[in-house]
């Protein structure tokens, strides 16, 4: 019997601003990527999200991003390597400190937004991220886009990696995600999301890269928590992946 | 033979902004309280300061403050207990994460500015701080103003505490520090600073509180790193305290 | 025939974070208090809100607050007079700049949250605010709690003032607003909100202050835009106040 | 008789952090570009700098930058056109509000750091900036690098422009500034700075662009206020440019 991880970006509220449906989604996922206060989240939200994850037995990971709250970490920034190292350690450490006080293990790290997307294509950046995660702890798991530089870098430094697939996103033939600026980039029907997630879990991603057919296995499936049907998507995906439950 | 700790608030630079003479002062102190990015400091400055402390064999502590960069954490803010808990864990954790990657132990916690001053007089706030520090680690040492509620709270929760005296500050008869808004609040001559520090180290603080004479021993002496003669003060103090060195 | 102003705090979204129902409420109000980026709002949200107000012929005012995004400007901060002056000019000017480019007049200023509440009781703070608003323009209208120090200060410096009443809040006998920490502080039924607003518009507030009965007329009625029934409240209030429309 | 403007970036301090020698440099310049709180400066610093400029009869301009305090606006950020428009209006307006209260005219706008450098080469960005400045006021003067897209855009929208030369920077043959990452990019001897400034004022910049020799006149000369010899540079430049004074 094969198992697969379902992850979701959570803890993205900030002060009075609510984002996502953390409490509703928690029952249907196995890993929570918690925002660390730079692109989203604040210390109190982080505490509450760590507690919620603990209550549901969901693995906690850090979801560090660029220092750009108003841009939600989705705008690329020209940061130097030592700036990236330091901001990653700061954010991972901040969440780890909260986890320690709450009696929760910090299991994985998944970069957010523009940092995630850039690292997927930029090996030097991916290596900085992988080395920094390892410098915090060799036990941390690094989550990255299947087939990307992030996975390559994580493996190169000897970290355990999880190749990620997106149940609610359409893939291009080259294995990249269709830009959300294009129509039809998101899969919005919960049944289709679940079916796509099952396909990713069973068969991974097959892509045509520089004229060659490549195949990437998927170890964790991401669901977006801020989609209108996020909870239905999560429930449908869990049901299709755990037929016995 | 008795030993005494000399501490200094360091790592207070931010981006292009330089504050303090960290590299020059490090040789003369035994503990560094490193700002954690909320009232001063940024992730890269924190990394650099932790490395500098390691190089000099100086103990590293977290120096968390209010989220008020423009006010340098010196303005009181009406924060709720759970906001204070969360922001302390966040800041302590962020520095702990950096220390972990740099191979440095995090030894102590000393609140900064308005948070330090308020906790000295406000037992409920002091208890929140003490409990939060303990929730991160029972091994952390809590630094607070000698004779204050901070020390009382730290002892109440079972933390090791260090009662702090200020070599370059004038004390009022009730054992409080003379407000810096008043003339003559700072001792500026390095010889006098050293002499005052020696007195604090040997005899502690004697104060008249509600008609009774009280006495507080001092276990750590603070020097301000942003004073014009900060380095001379530190050198003079170390020389007078370590006559054999 | 008497007219009365209906105002609402708008433009409180920030980046990806949405707050309030600005577009839905605009048709039912006559004045919009637009957040200026310190406690809520960002430059783009400010532009969009100014445009929306222009489209609906709604008067635009600045809604400056403490520099505390995570606390939404609801936490008191110990700021110095010159810090308050400067931050008010900065925020008012920022919105005025946007209004100028959009061809919209800046009509009034209404402080936000903890700053509004503190100024209502603290005459020196109220005087700083009134003088600063006047230093920007003698034509600006100052909005403050009816019967408060804010109104007293505005009149003292010669500004036009608008005494504000709250249709969806319960008043205490002394004319203050019941704390939202107490049950029943908010009026939630749209019919009752409208009825309360009508009463405020016609008869103002009658309060018992230090043993004497005082009466304050109301020139502008505030509706909260982030209440669940904010739009229904606004519609009901407008309908009861404009029976001919 | 020909006159030339000397400008300097000022008001770059923030809270307790001091940067530059504003008071010492003011006597030797004719235009001050005041930071607007996004990459440097805070509201109180802006007020103080506007007052200082007024006292010295120095023209005040806005110096808006990216929202990146820790990076001092020197890191490129991927911002959308409407984000750039809004953040420019916000920053220009904020300074204009302070100027209005202080009885100072806002004369010009000069983008800062990465925004300045990017606009120099990127016509669409330069057009957004020029149009936004004009939407605030047709009377504002736009300052840009001589020969750059910024000047081209300013002229295209009909703004008065000032072509800027750098007295303390070395030029490449193509008329661009030598990168500060390269050795010898800065001219550090005050006599040489003054001589270079005089040359720029008299003869402008001659460059080889795509095989053709081009010539750009210079209307304003920039001095960096945070260089070690900034004051000596300013004094020497003023003396060489105003031989009769």
mmCIF file of N, CA and C in Angstrom, chain A residues 23-105:
data_model
loop_
_atom_site.group_PDB
_atom_site.id
_atom_site.type_symbol
_atom_site.label_atom_id
_atom_site.label_comp_id
_atom_site.label_asym_id
_atom_site.label_seq_id
_atom_site.Cartn_x
_atom_site.Cartn_y
_atom_site.Cartn_z
ATOM 1 N N UNK A 23 -9.007 26.078 9.664
ATOM 2 C CA UNK A 23 -9.649 25.092 10.540
ATOM 3 C C UNK A 23 -10.440 24.063 9.735
ATOM 4 N N UNK A 24 -11.056 24.509 8.631
ATOM 5 C CA UNK A 24 -11.872 23.601 7.831
ATOM 6 C C UNK A 24 -11.024 22.641 7.002
ATOM 7 N N UNK A 25 -9.846 23.084 6.614
ATOM 8 C CA UNK A 25 -9.011 22.262 5.733
ATOM 9 C C UNK A 25 -8.144 21.258 6.502
ATOM 10 N N UNK A 26 -7.763 21.630 7.718
ATOM 11 C CA UNK A 26 -6.861 20.777 8.507
ATOM 12 C C UNK A 26 -7.250 19.295 8.514
ATOM 13 N N UNK A 27 -8.565 18.961 8.654
ATOM 14 C CA UNK A 27 -8.903 17.533 8.748
ATOM 15 C C UNK A 27 -8.545 16.725 7.502
ATOM 16 N N UNK A 28 -8.317 17.402 6.381
ATOM 17 C CA UNK A 28 -8.151 16.665 5.122
ATOM 18 C C UNK A 28 -6.717 16.658 4.600
ATOM 19 N N UNK A 29 -5.781 17.216 5.357
ATOM 20 C CA UNK A 29 -4.399 17.269 4.876
ATOM 21 C C UNK A 29 -3.466 16.552 5.852
ATOM 22 N N UNK A 30 -2.256 16.279 5.373
ATOM 23 C CA UNK A 30 -1.283 15.630 6.263
ATOM 24 C C UNK A 30 -0.106 16.549 6.590
ATOM 25 N N UNK A 31 0.091 17.620 5.817
ATOM 26 C CA UNK A 31 1.188 18.566 6.074
ATOM 27 C C UNK A 31 0.692 20.006 5.918
ATOM 28 N N UNK A 32 1.084 20.866 6.865
ATOM 29 C CA UNK A 32 0.737 22.293 6.793
ATOM 30 C C UNK A 32 2.013 23.100 6.638
ATOM 31 N N UNK A 33 2.048 23.946 5.605
ATOM 32 C CA UNK A 33 3.174 24.855 5.400
ATOM 33 C C UNK A 33 2.762 26.198 6.000
ATOM 34 N N UNK A 34 3.406 26.574 7.094
ATOM 35 C CA UNK A 34 2.949 27.754 7.842
ATOM 36 C C UNK A 34 3.788 28.979 7.475
ATOM 37 N N UNK A 35 3.093 30.040 7.038
ATOM 38 C CA UNK A 35 3.760 31.304 6.703
ATOM 39 C C UNK A 35 4.470 31.850 7.938
ATOM 40 N N UNK A 36 5.590 32.511 7.724
ATOM 41 C CA UNK A 36 6.504 32.875 8.820
ATOM 42 C C UNK A 36 6.625 34.382 9.060
ATOM 43 N N UNK A 37 5.643 35.159 8.624
ATOM 44 C CA UNK A 37 5.630 36.573 9.006
ATOM 45 C C UNK A 37 6.279 37.538 8.037
ATOM 46 N N UNK A 38 6.907 37.054 6.980
ATOM 47 C CA UNK A 38 7.553 37.977 6.036
ATOM 48 C C UNK A 38 6.623 38.325 4.868
ATOM 49 N N UNK A 39 5.984 37.323 4.287
ATOM 50 C CA UNK A 39 5.041 37.606 3.192
ATOM 51 C C UNK A 39 3.600 37.486 3.679
ATOM 52 N N UNK A 40 3.406 36.848 4.834
ATOM 53 C CA UNK A 40 2.074 36.612 5.406
ATOM 54 C C UNK A 40 2.292 36.029 6.790
ATOM 55 N N UNK A 41 1.199 35.989 7.567
ATOM 56 C CA UNK A 41 1.298 35.450 8.920
ATOM 57 C C UNK A 41 1.851 36.473 9.881
ATOM 58 N N UNK A 42 1.489 36.324 11.151
ATOM 59 C CA UNK A 42 2.105 37.121 12.203
ATOM 60 C C UNK A 42 2.356 36.170 13.374
ATOM 61 N N UNK A 43 3.117 36.570 14.375
ATOM 62 C CA UNK A 43 3.464 35.617 15.432
ATOM 63 C C UNK A 43 2.260 34.911 16.057
ATOM 64 N N UNK A 44 1.175 35.659 16.315
ATOM 65 C CA UNK A 44 0.033 35.032 16.958
ATOM 66 C C UNK A 44 -0.660 34.052 16.024
ATOM 67 N N UNK A 45 -0.768 34.413 14.765
ATOM 68 C CA UNK A 45 -1.355 33.492 13.783
ATOM 69 C C UNK A 45 -0.510 32.214 13.689
ATOM 70 N N UNK A 46 0.808 32.375 13.759
ATOM 71 C CA UNK A 46 1.689 31.209 13.691
ATOM 72 C C UNK A 46 1.449 30.268 14.879
ATOM 73 N N UNK A 47 1.310 30.850 16.065
ATOM 74 C CA UNK A 47 1.031 30.034 17.254
ATOM 75 C C UNK A 47 -0.293 29.281 17.073
ATOM 76 N N UNK A 48 -1.317 30.012 16.644
ATOM 77 C CA UNK A 48 -2.643 29.391 16.502
ATOM 78 C C UNK A 48 -2.631 28.285 15.446
ATOM 79 N N UNK A 49 -1.881 28.505 14.368
ATOM 80 C CA UNK A 49 -1.850 27.514 13.293
ATOM 81 C C UNK A 49 -1.061 26.276 13.726
ATOM 82 N N UNK A 50 0.013 26.486 14.461
ATOM 83 C CA UNK A 50 0.781 25.341 14.976
ATOM 84 C C UNK A 50 -0.081 24.505 15.918
ATOM 85 N N UNK A 51 -0.870 25.184 16.763
ATOM 86 C CA UNK A 51 -1.764 24.454 17.687
ATOM 87 C C UNK A 51 -2.813 23.651 16.916
ATOM 88 N N UNK A 52 -3.348 24.270 15.885
ATOM 89 C CA UNK A 52 -4.382 23.622 15.076
ATOM 90 C C UNK A 52 -3.797 22.380 14.385
ATOM 91 N N UNK A 53 -2.600 22.515 13.870
ATOM 92 C CA UNK A 53 -1.954 21.382 13.214
ATOM 93 C C UNK A 53 -1.716 20.251 14.212
ATOM 94 N N UNK A 54 -1.254 20.634 15.404
ATOM 95 C CA UNK A 54 -1.005 19.628 16.439
ATOM 96 C C UNK A 54 -2.282 18.860 16.766
ATOM 97 N N UNK A 55 -3.369 19.592 16.927
ATOM 98 C CA UNK A 55 -4.662 18.999 17.283
ATOM 99 C C UNK A 55 -5.100 17.967 16.235
ATOM 100 N N UNK A 56 -4.786 18.258 14.972
ATOM 101 C CA UNK A 56 -5.212 17.368 13.887
ATOM 102 C C UNK A 56 -4.135 16.374 13.482
ATOM 103 N N UNK A 57 -3.014 16.366 14.195
ATOM 104 C CA UNK A 57 -1.946 15.430 13.840
ATOM 105 C C UNK A 57 -1.340 15.719 12.480
ATOM 106 N N UNK A 58 -1.356 16.975 12.081
ATOM 107 C CA UNK A 58 -0.815 17.377 10.782
ATOM 108 C C UNK A 58 0.637 17.826 10.958
ATOM 109 N N UNK A 59 1.521 17.357 10.073
ATOM 110 C CA UNK A 59 2.940 17.721 10.151
ATOM 111 C C UNK A 59 3.118 19.209 9.843
ATOM 112 N N UNK A 60 3.981 19.858 10.612
ATOM 113 C CA UNK A 60 4.203 21.296 10.452
ATOM 114 C C UNK A 60 5.498 21.558 9.692
ATOM 115 N N UNK A 61 5.418 22.452 8.706
ATOM 116 C CA UNK A 61 6.602 22.893 7.973
ATOM 117 C C UNK A 61 6.653 24.397 7.903
ATOM 118 N N UNK A 62 7.853 24.924 7.700
ATOM 119 C CA UNK A 62 8.018 26.377 7.539
ATOM 120 C C UNK A 62 7.797 26.745 6.077
ATOM 121 N N UNK A 63 7.166 27.891 5.873
ATOM 122 C CA UNK A 63 6.841 28.362 4.520
ATOM 123 C C UNK A 63 7.401 29.783 4.381
ATOM 124 N N UNK A 64 8.729 29.883 4.291
ATOM 125 C CA UNK A 64 9.349 31.213 4.284
ATOM 126 C C UNK A 64 9.233 31.889 2.919
ATOM 127 N N UNK A 65 9.144 33.220 2.934
ATOM 128 C CA UNK A 65 9.020 33.981 1.694
ATOM 129 C C UNK A 65 9.810 35.264 1.722
ATOM 130 N N UNK A 66 9.746 36.004 0.638
ATOM 131 C CA UNK A 66 10.427 37.295 0.566
ATOM 132 C C UNK A 66 9.833 38.276 1.590
ATOM 133 N N UNK A 67 10.621 39.240 2.030
ATOM 134 C CA UNK A 67 10.114 40.245 2.979
ATOM 135 C C UNK A 67 9.239 41.264 2.251
ATOM 136 N N UNK A 68 8.024 40.893 1.933
ATOM 137 C CA UNK A 68 7.166 41.730 1.083
ATOM 138 C C UNK A 68 5.713 41.426 1.407
ATOM 139 N N UNK A 69 5.240 41.987 2.504
ATOM 140 C CA UNK A 69 3.880 41.698 2.974
ATOM 141 C C UNK A 69 2.849 42.209 1.990
ATOM 142 N N UNK A 70 3.047 43.428 1.480
ATOM 143 C CA UNK A 70 2.027 44.012 0.594
ATOM 144 C C UNK A 70 1.963 43.263 -0.736
ATOM 145 N N UNK A 71 3.050 42.626 -1.129
ATOM 146 C CA UNK A 71 3.077 41.848 -2.369
ATOM 147 C C UNK A 71 2.871 40.365 -2.142
ATOM 148 N N UNK A 72 2.659 39.962 -0.864
ATOM 149 C CA UNK A 72 2.394 38.568 -0.498
ATOM 150 C C UNK A 72 3.523 37.642 -0.969
ATOM 151 N N UNK A 73 4.733 38.181 -1.070
ATOM 152 C CA UNK A 73 5.866 37.351 -1.451
ATOM 153 C C UNK A 73 5.811 36.855 -2.887
ATOM 154 N N UNK A 74 4.941 37.457 -3.673
ATOM 155 C CA UNK A 74 4.792 36.987 -5.062
ATOM 156 C C UNK A 74 5.595 37.816 -6.046
ATOM 157 N N UNK A 75 6.292 38.847 -5.574
ATOM 158 C CA UNK A 75 7.095 39.688 -6.459
ATOM 159 C C UNK A 75 8.566 39.336 -6.272
ATOM 160 N N UNK A 76 9.231 39.059 -7.363
ATOM 161 C CA UNK A 76 10.643 38.719 -7.234
ATOM 162 C C UNK A 76 11.422 39.913 -6.683
ATOM 163 N N UNK A 77 12.418 39.618 -5.840
ATOM 164 C CA UNK A 77 13.276 40.658 -5.288
ATOM 165 C C UNK A 77 14.726 40.251 -5.504
ATOM 166 N N UNK A 78 15.549 41.231 -5.829
ATOM 167 C CA UNK A 78 16.967 40.953 -6.102
ATOM 168 C C UNK A 78 17.733 40.908 -4.786
ATOM 169 N N UNK A 79 17.707 39.754 -4.124
ATOM 170 C CA UNK A 79 18.395 39.625 -2.841
ATOM 171 C C UNK A 79 19.736 38.933 -3.010
ATOM 172 N N UNK A 80 20.674 39.308 -2.174
ATOM 173 C CA UNK A 80 21.996 38.690 -2.189
ATOM 174 C C UNK A 80 21.958 37.343 -1.473
ATOM 175 N N UNK A 81 22.910 36.445 -1.821
ATOM 176 C CA UNK A 81 22.922 35.129 -1.165
ATOM 177 C C UNK A 81 22.915 35.197 0.366
ATOM 178 N N UNK A 82 23.714 36.089 0.950
ATOM 179 C CA UNK A 82 23.730 36.093 2.423
ATOM 180 C C UNK A 82 22.452 36.697 3.001
ATOM 181 N N UNK A 83 21.774 37.531 2.229
ATOM 182 C CA UNK A 83 20.473 38.026 2.674
ATOM 183 C C UNK A 83 19.430 36.900 2.667
ATOM 184 N N UNK A 84 19.508 36.055 1.637
ATOM 185 C CA UNK A 84 18.559 34.933 1.544
ATOM 186 C C UNK A 84 18.809 33.919 2.651
ATOM 187 N N UNK A 85 20.083 33.575 2.854
ATOM 188 C CA UNK A 85 20.412 32.642 3.941
ATOM 189 C C UNK A 85 19.871 33.134 5.275
ATOM 190 N N UNK A 86 20.156 34.403 5.557
ATOM 191 C CA UNK A 86 19.785 34.942 6.867
ATOM 192 C C UNK A 86 18.267 35.011 7.028
ATOM 193 N N UNK A 87 17.575 35.419 5.960
ATOM 194 C CA UNK A 87 16.111 35.539 6.106
ATOM 195 C C UNK A 87 15.455 34.164 6.211
ATOM 196 N N UNK A 88 16.065 33.142 5.593
ATOM 197 C CA UNK A 88 15.516 31.791 5.736
ATOM 198 C C UNK A 88 15.714 31.276 7.157
ATOM 199 N N UNK A 89 16.926 31.425 7.681
ATOM 200 C CA UNK A 89 17.180 30.964 9.049
ATOM 201 C C UNK A 89 16.281 31.696 10.045
ATOM 202 N N UNK A 90 16.107 32.997 9.811
ATOM 203 C CA UNK A 90 15.267 33.800 10.703
ATOM 204 C C UNK A 90 13.838 33.254 10.715
ATOM 205 N N UNK A 91 13.285 33.047 9.534
ATOM 206 C CA UNK A 91 11.888 32.607 9.444
ATOM 207 C C UNK A 91 11.701 31.169 9.930
ATOM 208 N N UNK A 92 12.609 30.293 9.522
ATOM 209 C CA UNK A 92 12.514 28.895 9.977
ATOM 210 C C UNK A 92 12.658 28.855 11.497
ATOM 211 N N UNK A 93 13.626 29.614 12.010
ATOM 212 C CA UNK A 93 13.855 29.648 13.454
ATOM 213 C C UNK A 93 12.658 30.192 14.208
ATOM 214 N N UNK A 94 12.049 31.241 13.665
ATOM 215 C CA UNK A 94 10.885 31.836 14.344
ATOM 216 C C UNK A 94 9.778 30.806 14.504
ATOM 217 N N UNK A 95 9.490 30.065 13.424
ATOM 218 C CA UNK A 95 8.443 29.044 13.522
ATOM 219 C C UNK A 95 8.902 27.896 14.421
ATOM 220 N N UNK A 96 10.170 27.536 14.320
ATOM 221 C CA UNK A 96 10.691 26.455 15.166
ATOM 222 C C UNK A 96 10.577 26.828 16.644
ATOM 223 N N UNK A 97 10.792 28.100 16.955
ATOM 224 C CA UNK A 97 10.667 28.555 18.345
ATOM 225 C C UNK A 97 9.239 28.402 18.841
ATOM 226 N N UNK A 98 8.299 28.761 17.991
ATOM 227 C CA UNK A 98 6.888 28.619 18.353
ATOM 228 C C UNK A 98 6.532 27.146 18.498
ATOM 229 N N UNK A 99 7.011 26.325 17.563
ATOM 230 C CA UNK A 99 6.746 24.876 17.630
ATOM 231 C C UNK A 99 7.311 24.274 18.921
ATOM 232 N N UNK A 100 8.507 24.713 19.278
ATOM 233 C CA UNK A 100 9.150 24.179 20.485
ATOM 234 C C UNK A 100 8.297 24.462 21.708
ATOM 235 N N UNK A 101 7.801 25.701 21.817
ATOM 236 C CA UNK A 101 6.971 26.047 22.969
ATOM 237 C C UNK A 101 5.648 25.298 22.950
ATOM 238 N N UNK A 102 5.164 24.971 21.756
ATOM 239 C CA UNK A 102 3.875 24.288 21.630
ATOM 240 C C UNK A 102 4.012 22.770 21.615
ATOM 241 N N UNK A 103 5.246 22.279 21.680
ATOM 242 C CA UNK A 103 5.433 20.835 21.681
ATOM 243 C C UNK A 103 5.132 20.186 20.346
ATOM 244 N N UNK A 104 5.503 20.869 19.276
ATOM 245 C CA UNK A 104 5.246 20.378 17.918
ATOM 246 C C UNK A 104 6.594 20.229 17.205
ATOM 247 N N UNK A 105 6.749 19.171 16.425
ATOM 248 C CA UNK A 105 7.979 19.025 15.631
ATOM 249 C C UNK A 105 7.922 19.872 14.373
#
